[in-house]
GROMACS .gro file of C-alpha atoms in nm:
model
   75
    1UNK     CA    1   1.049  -0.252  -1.014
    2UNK     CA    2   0.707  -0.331  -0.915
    3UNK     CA    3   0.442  -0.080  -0.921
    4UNK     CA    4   0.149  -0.121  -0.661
    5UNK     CA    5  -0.149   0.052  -0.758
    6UNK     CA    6  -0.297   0.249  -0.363
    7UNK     CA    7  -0.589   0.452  -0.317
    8UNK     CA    8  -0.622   0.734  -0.096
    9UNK     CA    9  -0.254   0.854  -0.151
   10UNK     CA   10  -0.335   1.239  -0.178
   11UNK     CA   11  -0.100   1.427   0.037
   12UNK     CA   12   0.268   1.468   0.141
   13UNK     CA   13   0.138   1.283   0.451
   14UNK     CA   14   0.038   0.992   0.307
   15UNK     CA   15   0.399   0.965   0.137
   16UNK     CA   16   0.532   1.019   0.498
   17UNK     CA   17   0.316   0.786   0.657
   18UNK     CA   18   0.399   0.480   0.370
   19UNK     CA   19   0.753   0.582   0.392
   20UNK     CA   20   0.798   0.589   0.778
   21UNK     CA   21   0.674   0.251   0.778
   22UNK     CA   22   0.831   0.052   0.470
   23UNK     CA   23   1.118   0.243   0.346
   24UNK     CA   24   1.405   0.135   0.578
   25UNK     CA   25   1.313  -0.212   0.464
   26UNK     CA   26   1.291  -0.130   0.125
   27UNK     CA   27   1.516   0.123   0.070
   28UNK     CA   28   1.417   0.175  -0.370
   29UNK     CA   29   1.010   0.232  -0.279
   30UNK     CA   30   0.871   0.562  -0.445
   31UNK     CA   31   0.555   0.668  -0.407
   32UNK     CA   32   0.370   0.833  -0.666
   33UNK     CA   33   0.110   1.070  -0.510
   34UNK     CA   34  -0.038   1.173  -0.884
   35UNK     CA   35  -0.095   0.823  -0.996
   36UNK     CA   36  -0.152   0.684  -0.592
   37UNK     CA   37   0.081   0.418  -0.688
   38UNK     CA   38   0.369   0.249  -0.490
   39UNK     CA   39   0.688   0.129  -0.697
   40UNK     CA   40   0.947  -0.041  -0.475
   41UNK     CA   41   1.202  -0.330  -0.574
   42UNK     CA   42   1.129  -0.651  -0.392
   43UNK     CA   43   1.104  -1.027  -0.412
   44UNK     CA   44   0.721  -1.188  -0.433
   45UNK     CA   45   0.741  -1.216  -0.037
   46UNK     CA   46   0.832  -0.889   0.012
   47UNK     CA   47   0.546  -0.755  -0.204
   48UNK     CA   48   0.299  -0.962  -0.018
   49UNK     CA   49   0.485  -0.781   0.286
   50UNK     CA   50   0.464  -0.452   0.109
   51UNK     CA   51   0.104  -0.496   0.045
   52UNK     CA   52  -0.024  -0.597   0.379
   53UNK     CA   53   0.097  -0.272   0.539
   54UNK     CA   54  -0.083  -0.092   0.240
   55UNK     CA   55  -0.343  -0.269   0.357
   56UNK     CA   56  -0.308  -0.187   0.676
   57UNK     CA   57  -0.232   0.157   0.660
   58UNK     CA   58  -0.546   0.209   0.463
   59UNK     CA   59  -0.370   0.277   0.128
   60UNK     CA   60  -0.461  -0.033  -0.079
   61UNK     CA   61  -0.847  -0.244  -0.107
   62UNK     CA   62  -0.854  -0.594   0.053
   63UNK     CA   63  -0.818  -0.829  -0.246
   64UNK     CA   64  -1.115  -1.090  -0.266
   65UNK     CA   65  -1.501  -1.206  -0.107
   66UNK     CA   66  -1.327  -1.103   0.249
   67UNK     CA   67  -1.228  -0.772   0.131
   68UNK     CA   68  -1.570  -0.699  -0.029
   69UNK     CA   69  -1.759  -0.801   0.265
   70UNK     CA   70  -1.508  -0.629   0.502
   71UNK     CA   71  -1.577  -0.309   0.325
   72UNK     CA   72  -1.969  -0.299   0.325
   73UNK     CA   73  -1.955  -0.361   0.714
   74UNK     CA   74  -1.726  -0.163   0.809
   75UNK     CA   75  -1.698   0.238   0.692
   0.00000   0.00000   0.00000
């Protein structure tokens, strides 16, 4: 198991939202709303997969310079 460590995962919602989108793929993801962490069973491509729709879904920080700069220009 790989655990993903999110941000923002407060709600039922959020766990809907992540699920609705990644767990027909990945049928072992659990998401932990008390520690806003993602643990799901997957090879290193599907992580990378895993963690882009984080991403996108607003649930995990862009990794790196383009993250950072991302983040102070857009709020």
């Amino acid at each position: 198991m790989e655990k993903i460590q999110c941000q923002n995962i407060k709600c039922q919602g959020c766990v809907k939202k992540i699920n609705e989108a990644l767990l027909e793929k990945y049928p072992s993801l659990k998401v932990d709303i008390a520690s806003q962490s993602v643990e799901v069973e997957a090879d290193s491509n599907g992580i990378a997969q895993i963690k882009q729709k984080l991403q996108e879904l607003g649930f995990l920080k862009e990794e790196g310079i383009f993250g950072k700069l991302k983040g102070f220009f857009v709020k």
